[in-house]
GROMACS .gro file of C-alpha atoms in nm:
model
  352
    1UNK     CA    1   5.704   1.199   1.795
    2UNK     CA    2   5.893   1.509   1.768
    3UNK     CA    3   5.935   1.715   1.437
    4UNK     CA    4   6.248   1.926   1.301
    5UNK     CA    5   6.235   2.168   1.025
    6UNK     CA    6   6.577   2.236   0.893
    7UNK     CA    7   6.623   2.477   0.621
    8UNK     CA    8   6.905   2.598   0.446
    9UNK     CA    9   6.715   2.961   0.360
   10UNK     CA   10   6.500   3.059   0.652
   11UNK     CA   11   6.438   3.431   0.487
   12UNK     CA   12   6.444   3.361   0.110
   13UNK     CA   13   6.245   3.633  -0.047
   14UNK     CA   14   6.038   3.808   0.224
   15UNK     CA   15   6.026   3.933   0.557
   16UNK     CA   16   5.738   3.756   0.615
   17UNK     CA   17   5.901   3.444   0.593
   18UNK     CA   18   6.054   3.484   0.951
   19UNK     CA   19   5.665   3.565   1.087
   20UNK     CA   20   5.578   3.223   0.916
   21UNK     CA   21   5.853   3.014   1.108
   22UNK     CA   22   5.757   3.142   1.378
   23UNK     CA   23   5.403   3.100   1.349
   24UNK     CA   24   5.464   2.724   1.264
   25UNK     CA   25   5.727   2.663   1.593
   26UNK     CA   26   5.677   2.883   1.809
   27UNK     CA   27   5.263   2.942   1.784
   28UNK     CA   28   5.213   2.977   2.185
   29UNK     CA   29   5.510   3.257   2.245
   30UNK     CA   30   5.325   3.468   1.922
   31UNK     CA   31   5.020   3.458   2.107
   32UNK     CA   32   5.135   3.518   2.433
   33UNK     CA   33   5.325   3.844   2.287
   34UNK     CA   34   4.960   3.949   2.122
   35UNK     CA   35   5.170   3.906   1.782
   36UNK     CA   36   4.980   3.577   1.618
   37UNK     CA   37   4.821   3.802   1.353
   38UNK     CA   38   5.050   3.927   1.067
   39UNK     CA   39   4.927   4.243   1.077
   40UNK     CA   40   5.056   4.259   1.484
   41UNK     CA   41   5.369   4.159   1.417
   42UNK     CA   42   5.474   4.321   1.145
   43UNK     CA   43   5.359   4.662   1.369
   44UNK     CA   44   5.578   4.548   1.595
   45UNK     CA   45   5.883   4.418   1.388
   46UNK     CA   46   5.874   4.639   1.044
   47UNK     CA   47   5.870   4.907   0.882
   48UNK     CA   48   5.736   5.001   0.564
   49UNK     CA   49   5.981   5.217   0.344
   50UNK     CA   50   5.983   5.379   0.019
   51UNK     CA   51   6.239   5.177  -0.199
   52UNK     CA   52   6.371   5.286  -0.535
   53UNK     CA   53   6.283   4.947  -0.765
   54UNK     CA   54   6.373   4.901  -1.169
   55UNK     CA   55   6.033   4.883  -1.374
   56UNK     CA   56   5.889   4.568  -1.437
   57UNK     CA   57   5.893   4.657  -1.799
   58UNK     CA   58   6.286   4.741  -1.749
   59UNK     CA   59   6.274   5.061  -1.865
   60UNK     CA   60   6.277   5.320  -1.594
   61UNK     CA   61   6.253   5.365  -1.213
   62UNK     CA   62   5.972   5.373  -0.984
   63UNK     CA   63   5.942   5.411  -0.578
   64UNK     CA   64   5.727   5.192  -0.440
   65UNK     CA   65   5.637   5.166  -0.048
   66UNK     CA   66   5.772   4.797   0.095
   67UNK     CA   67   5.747   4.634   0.406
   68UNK     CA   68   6.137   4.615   0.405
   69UNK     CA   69   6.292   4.723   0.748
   70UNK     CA   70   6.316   4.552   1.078
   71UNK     CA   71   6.288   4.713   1.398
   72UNK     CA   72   6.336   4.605   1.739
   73UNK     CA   73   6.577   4.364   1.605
   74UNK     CA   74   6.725   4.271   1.948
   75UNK     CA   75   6.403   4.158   2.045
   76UNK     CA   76   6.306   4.006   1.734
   77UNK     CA   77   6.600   3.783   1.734
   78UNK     CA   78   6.554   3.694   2.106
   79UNK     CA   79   6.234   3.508   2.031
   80UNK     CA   80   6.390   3.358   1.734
   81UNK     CA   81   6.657   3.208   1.917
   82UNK     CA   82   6.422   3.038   2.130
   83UNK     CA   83   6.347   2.778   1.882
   84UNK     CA   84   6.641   2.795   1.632
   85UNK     CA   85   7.007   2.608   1.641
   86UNK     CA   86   7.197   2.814   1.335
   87UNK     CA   87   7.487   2.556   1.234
   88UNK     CA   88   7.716   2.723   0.929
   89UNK     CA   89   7.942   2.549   0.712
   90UNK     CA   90   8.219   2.650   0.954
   91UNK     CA   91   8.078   2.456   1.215
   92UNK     CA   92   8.118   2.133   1.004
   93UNK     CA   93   8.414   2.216   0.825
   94UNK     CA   94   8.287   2.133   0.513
   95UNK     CA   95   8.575   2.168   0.254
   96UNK     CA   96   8.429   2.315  -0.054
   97UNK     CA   97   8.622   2.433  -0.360
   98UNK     CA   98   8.672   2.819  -0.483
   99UNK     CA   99   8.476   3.003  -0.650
  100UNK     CA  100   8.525   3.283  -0.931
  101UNK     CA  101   8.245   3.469  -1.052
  102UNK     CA  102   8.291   3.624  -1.441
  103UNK     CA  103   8.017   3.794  -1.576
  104UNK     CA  104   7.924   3.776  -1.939
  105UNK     CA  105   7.776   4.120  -2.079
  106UNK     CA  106   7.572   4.062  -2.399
  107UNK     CA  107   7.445   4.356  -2.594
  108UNK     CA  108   7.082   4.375  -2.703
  109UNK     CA  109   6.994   4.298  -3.029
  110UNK     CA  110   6.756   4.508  -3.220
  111UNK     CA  111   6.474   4.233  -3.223
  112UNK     CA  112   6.522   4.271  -2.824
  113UNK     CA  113   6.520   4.623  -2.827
  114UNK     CA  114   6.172   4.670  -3.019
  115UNK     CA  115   5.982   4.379  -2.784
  116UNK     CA  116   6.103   4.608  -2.482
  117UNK     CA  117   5.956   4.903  -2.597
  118UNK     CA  118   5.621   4.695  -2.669
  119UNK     CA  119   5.629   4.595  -2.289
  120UNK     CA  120   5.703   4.954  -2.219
  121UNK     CA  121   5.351   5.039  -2.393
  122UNK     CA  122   5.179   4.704  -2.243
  123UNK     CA  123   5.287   4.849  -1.916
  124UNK     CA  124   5.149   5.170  -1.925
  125UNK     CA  125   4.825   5.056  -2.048
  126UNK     CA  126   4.814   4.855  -1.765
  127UNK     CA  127   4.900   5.173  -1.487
  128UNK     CA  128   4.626   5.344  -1.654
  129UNK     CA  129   4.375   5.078  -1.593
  130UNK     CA  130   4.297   5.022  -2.004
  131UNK     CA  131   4.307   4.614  -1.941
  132UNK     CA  132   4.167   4.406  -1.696
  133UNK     CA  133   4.463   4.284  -1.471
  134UNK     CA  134   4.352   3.906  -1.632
  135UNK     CA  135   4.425   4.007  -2.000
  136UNK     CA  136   4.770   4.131  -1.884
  137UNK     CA  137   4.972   4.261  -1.569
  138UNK     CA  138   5.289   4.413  -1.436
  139UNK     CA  139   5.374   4.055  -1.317
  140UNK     CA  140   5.264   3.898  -1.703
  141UNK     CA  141   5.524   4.169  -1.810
  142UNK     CA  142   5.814   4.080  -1.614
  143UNK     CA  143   5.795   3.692  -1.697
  144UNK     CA  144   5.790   3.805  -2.035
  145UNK     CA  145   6.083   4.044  -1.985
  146UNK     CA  146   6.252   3.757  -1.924
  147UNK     CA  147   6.204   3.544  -2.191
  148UNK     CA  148   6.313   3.816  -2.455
  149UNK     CA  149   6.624   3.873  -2.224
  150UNK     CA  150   6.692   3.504  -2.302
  151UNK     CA  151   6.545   3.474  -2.700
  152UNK     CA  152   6.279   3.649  -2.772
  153UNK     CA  153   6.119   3.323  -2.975
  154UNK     CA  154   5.990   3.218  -2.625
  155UNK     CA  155   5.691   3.487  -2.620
  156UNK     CA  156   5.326   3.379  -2.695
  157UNK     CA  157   5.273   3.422  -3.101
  158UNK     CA  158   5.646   3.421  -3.159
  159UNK     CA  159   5.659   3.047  -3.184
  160UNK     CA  160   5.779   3.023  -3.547
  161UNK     CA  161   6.039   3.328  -3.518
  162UNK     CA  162   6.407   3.194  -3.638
  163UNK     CA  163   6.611   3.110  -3.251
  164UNK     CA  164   6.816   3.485  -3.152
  165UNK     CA  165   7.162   3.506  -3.342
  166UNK     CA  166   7.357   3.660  -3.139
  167UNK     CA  167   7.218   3.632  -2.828
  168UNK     CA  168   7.262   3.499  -2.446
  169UNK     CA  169   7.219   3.125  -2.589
  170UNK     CA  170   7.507   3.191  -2.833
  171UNK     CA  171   7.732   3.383  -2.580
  172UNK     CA  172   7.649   3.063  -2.343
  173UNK     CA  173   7.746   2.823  -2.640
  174UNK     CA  174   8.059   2.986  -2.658
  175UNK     CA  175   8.216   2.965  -2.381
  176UNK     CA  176   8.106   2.648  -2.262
  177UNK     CA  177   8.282   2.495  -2.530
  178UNK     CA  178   8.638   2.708  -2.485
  179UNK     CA  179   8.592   2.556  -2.160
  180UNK     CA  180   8.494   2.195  -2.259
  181UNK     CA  181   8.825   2.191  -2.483
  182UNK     CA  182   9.087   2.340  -2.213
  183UNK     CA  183   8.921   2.080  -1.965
  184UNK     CA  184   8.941   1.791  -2.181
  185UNK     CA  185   9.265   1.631  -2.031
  186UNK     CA  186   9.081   1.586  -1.708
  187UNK     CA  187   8.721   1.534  -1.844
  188UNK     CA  188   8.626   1.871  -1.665
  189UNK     CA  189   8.237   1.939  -1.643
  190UNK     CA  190   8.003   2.201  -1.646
  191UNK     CA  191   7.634   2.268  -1.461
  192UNK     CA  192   7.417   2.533  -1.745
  193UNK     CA  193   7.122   2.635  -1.537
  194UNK     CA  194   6.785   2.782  -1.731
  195UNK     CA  195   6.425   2.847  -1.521
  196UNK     CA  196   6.304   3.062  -1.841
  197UNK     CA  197   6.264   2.758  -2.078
  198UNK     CA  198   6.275   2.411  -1.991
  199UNK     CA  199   6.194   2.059  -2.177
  200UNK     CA  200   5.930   2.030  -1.948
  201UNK     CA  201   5.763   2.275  -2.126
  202UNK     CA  202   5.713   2.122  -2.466
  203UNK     CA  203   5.818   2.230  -2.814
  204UNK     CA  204   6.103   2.476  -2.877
  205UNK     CA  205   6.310   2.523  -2.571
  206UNK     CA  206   6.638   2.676  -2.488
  207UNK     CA  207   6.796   2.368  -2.376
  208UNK     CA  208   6.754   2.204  -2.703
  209UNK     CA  209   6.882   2.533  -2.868
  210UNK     CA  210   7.184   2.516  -2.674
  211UNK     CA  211   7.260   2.169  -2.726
  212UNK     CA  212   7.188   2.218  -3.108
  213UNK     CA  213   7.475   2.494  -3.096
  214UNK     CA  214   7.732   2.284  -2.884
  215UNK     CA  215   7.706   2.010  -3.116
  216UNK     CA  216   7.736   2.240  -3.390
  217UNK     CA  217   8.067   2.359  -3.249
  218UNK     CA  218   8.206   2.034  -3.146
  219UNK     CA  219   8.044   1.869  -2.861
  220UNK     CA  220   7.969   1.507  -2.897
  221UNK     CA  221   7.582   1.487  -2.838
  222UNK     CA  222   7.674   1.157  -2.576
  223UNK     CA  223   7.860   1.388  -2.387
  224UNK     CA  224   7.547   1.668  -2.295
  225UNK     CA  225   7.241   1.568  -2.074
  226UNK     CA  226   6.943   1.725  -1.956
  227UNK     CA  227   6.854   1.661  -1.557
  228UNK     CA  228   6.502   1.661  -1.636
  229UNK     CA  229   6.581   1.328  -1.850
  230UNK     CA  230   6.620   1.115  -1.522
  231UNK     CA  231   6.293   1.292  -1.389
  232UNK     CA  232   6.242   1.257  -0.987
  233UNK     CA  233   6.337   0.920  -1.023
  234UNK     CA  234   6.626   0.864  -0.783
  235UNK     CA  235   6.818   0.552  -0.890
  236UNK     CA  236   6.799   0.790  -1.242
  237UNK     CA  237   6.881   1.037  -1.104
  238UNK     CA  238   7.198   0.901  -0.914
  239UNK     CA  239   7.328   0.667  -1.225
  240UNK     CA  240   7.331   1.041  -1.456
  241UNK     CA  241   7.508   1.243  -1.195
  242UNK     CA  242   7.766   0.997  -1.159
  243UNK     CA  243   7.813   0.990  -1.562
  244UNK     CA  244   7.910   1.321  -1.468
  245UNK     CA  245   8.168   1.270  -1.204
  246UNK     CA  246   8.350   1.037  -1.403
  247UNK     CA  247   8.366   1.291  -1.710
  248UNK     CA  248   8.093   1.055  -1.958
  249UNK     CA  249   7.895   1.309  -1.937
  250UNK     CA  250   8.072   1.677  -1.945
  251UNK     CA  251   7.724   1.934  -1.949
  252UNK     CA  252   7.437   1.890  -1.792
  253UNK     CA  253   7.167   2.108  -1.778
  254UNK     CA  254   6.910   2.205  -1.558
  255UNK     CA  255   6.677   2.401  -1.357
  256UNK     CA  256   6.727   2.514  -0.977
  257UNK     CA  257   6.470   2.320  -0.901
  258UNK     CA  258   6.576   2.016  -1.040
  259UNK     CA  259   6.961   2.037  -1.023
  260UNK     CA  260   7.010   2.335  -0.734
  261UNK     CA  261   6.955   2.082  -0.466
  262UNK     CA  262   7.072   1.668  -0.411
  263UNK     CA  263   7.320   1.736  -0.704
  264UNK     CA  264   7.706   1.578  -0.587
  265UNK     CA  265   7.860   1.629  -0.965
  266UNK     CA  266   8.151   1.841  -0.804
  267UNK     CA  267   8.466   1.607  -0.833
  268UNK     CA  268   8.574   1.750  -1.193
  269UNK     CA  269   8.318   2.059  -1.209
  270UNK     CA  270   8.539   2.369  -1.367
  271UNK     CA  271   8.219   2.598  -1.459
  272UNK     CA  272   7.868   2.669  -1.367
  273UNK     CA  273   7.655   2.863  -1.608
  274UNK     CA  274   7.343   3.076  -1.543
  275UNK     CA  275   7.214   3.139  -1.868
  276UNK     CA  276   6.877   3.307  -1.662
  277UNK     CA  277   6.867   3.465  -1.328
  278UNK     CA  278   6.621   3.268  -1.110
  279UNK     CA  279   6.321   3.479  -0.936
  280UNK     CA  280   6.442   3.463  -0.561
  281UNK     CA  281   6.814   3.585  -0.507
  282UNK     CA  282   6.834   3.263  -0.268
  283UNK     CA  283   6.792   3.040  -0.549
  284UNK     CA  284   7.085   3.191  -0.697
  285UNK     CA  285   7.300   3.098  -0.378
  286UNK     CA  286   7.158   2.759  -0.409
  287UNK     CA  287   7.339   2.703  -0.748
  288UNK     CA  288   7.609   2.861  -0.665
  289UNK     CA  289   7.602   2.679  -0.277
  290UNK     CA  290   7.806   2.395  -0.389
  291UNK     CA  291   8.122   2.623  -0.492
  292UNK     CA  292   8.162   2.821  -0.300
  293UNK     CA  293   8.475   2.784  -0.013
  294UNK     CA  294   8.296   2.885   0.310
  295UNK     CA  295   8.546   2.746   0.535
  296UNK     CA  296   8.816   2.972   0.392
  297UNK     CA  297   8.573   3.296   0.392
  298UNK     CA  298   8.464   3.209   0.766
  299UNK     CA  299   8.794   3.207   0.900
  300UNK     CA  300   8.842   3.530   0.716
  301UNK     CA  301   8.505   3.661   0.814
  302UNK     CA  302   8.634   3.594   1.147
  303UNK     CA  303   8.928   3.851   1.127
  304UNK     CA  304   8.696   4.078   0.936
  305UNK     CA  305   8.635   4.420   1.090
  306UNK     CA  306   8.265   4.563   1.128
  307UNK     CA  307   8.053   4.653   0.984
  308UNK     CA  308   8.211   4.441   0.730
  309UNK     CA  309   8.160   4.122   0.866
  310UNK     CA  310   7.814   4.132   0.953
  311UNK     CA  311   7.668   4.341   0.659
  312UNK     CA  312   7.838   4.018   0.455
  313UNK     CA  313   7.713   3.822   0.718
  314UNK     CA  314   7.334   3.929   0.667
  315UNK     CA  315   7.366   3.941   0.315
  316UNK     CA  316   7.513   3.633   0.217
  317UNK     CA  317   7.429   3.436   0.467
  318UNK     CA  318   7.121   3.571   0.609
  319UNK     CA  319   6.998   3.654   0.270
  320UNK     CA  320   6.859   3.991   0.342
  321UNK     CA  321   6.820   4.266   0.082
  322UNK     CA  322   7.079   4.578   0.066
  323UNK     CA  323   6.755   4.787   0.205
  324UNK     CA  324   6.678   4.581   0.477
  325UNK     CA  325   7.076   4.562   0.575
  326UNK     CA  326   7.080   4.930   0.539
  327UNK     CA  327   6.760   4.956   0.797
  328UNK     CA  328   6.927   4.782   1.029
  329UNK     CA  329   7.226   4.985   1.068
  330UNK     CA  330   7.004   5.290   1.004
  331UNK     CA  331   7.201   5.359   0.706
  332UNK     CA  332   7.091   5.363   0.324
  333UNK     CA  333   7.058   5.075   0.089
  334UNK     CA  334   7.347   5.263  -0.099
  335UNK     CA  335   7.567   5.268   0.223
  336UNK     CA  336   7.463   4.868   0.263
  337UNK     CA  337   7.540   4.788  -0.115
  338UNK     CA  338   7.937   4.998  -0.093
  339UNK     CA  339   7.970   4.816   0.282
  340UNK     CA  340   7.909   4.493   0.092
  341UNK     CA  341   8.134   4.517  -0.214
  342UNK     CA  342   8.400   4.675  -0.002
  343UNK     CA  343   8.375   4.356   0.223
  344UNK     CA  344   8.374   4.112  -0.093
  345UNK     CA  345   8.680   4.306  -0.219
  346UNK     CA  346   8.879   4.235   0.157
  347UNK     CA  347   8.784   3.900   0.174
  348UNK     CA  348   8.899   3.819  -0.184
  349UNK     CA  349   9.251   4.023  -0.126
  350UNK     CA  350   9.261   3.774   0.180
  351UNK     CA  351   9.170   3.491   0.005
  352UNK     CA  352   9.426   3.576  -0.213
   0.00000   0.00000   0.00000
């Protein structure tokens, strides 16, 4: 019989991606163009740049050379087309509720500042070639950038360190619960997503931190869950998320793997909560997929004026990077960032 791949991010994270998609359904036209090697098609389809990136170890800048521009896009998308059917959500008319984004700055503690500057030494010792890349890495150095972003208890040897005071967890804690008391009259909910530290991984974790604090300030334990307590199990699954949509349970926590994707909890959702930042901007979107109100932005979109409407276009929906965007127009990833915001900032005044 026939097969379908439907995907809600066809380019996630790399360029590449597209090469692969095409290599899986549409095999005979890559060879027939001389393109079935990688190396072929990205000759004929990129361009390697220099980019301007943020240090792994966070301190600094550095240019590195990427594979990050598309050329011959009209031909490019001509082969594409030959085996895709794009469908958006204003195709289906999909009524979704509004979104607000508020972000919460939290200064760095001094315990956070003196771990960076150790992975600011780890990382030149590993540029200079001092220690073999399976004692430690630039890649070693950025997961553990993140866990001292989110408490820096998390790192290997730190195990019996006191949880961060005054840190993301606690800023998290916070305002969860001034939202779980002004949402009490309707039994509003909220999502908390963490990749950084999950049950799953044993021992201290920042869900059970977090918990610890909201029943500290007033939660009722019954009332917080963890997705990962219903596992993959689907009937377990399904009876927890609808706890949640009648307001029995009011936070539930999770990872994007586990609760970015089959999760219909949105009936009396008020608040979503990234306490991390996932690897892959598209797994952002997909927490954030279920909030926002396409159909309104599409028919805005619609009366949009370009390049507004498709540098928002490629970037929110096409998930391409403010470089690549900027390629494209044969612009700079500055120009592509301004066109963006300046877009956002229209459709919002519309929305408004």
């Amino acid at each position: 019989g026939n097969i379908a791949f439907m995907t809600g991010t066809p380019v996630s994270n790399s360029m590449s991606e597209l090469y692969n998609m095409q290599r899986y359904l549409a095999p005979g036209t890559l060879k027939a163009q001389g393109l079935d090697t990688f190396a072929a098609w990205a000759g004929a389809y990129g361009q390697v740049v220099p980019t301007v990136e943020l240090k792994p170890e966070g301190n600094g800048f550095q240019v590195k050379q990427r594979f990050a521009r598309f050329q011959n896009l009209p031909e490019l998308m001509n082969a594409v087309k030959q085996f895709t059917d794009m469908i958006t959500n204003d195709d289906i008319q999909l009524p979704l509720p509004e979104l607000e984004q508020v972000p919460v700055p939290v200064p760095i503690t001094d315990r956070q500042k003196k771990e960076m500057e150790e992975l600011s030494d780890r990382a030149d010792r590993v540029r200079d070639g001092d220690v073999p890349p399976e004692v430690d890495n630039l890649l070693r150095i950025t997961g553990d950038g993140r866990k001292i972003a989110l408490d820096p208890k998390l790192l290997k040897g730190h195990e019996n360190d006191r949880p961060l005071e005054n840190g993301k967890i606690q800023a998290c804690a916070e305002n969860v619960v001034r939202i779980w008391q002004e949402e009490t009259p309707r039994l509003g909910t909220q999502l908390v997503f963490c990749d950084s530290s999950t049950p799953a991984s044993g021992g201290w974790n920042a869900y059970q931190d977090l918990k610890d604090r909201l029943i500290q300030l007033g939660v009722p334990a019954e009332q917080i869950a963890f997705v990962h307590d219903a596992g993959d199990n689907p009937a377990r699954r399904e009876q927890l998320f609808a706890k949640v949509r009648s307001g029995e349970i009011r936070v539930l926590m999770g990872s994007t793997q586990k609760l970015g994707t089959g999760t219909n909890v949105q009936e009396r959702l008020a608040a979503i909560h990234d306490l991390d930042c996932p690897w892959r901007p598209a797994d952002l979107e997909q927490r954030l997929g279920d909030k926002e109100d396409a159909l309104k932005i599409h028919q805005v979109l619609h009366r949009l004026a370009e390049p507004y409407r498709e540098v928002f276009w490629l970037r929110t929906f096409g998930e391409l990077s403010f470089a690549q965007i900027g390629g494209l127009f044969e612009k700079t990833e500055s120009w592509a960032r301004v066109t963006y915001h300046r877009a956002r900032m229209k459709i919002k005044e519309e929305l408004e």
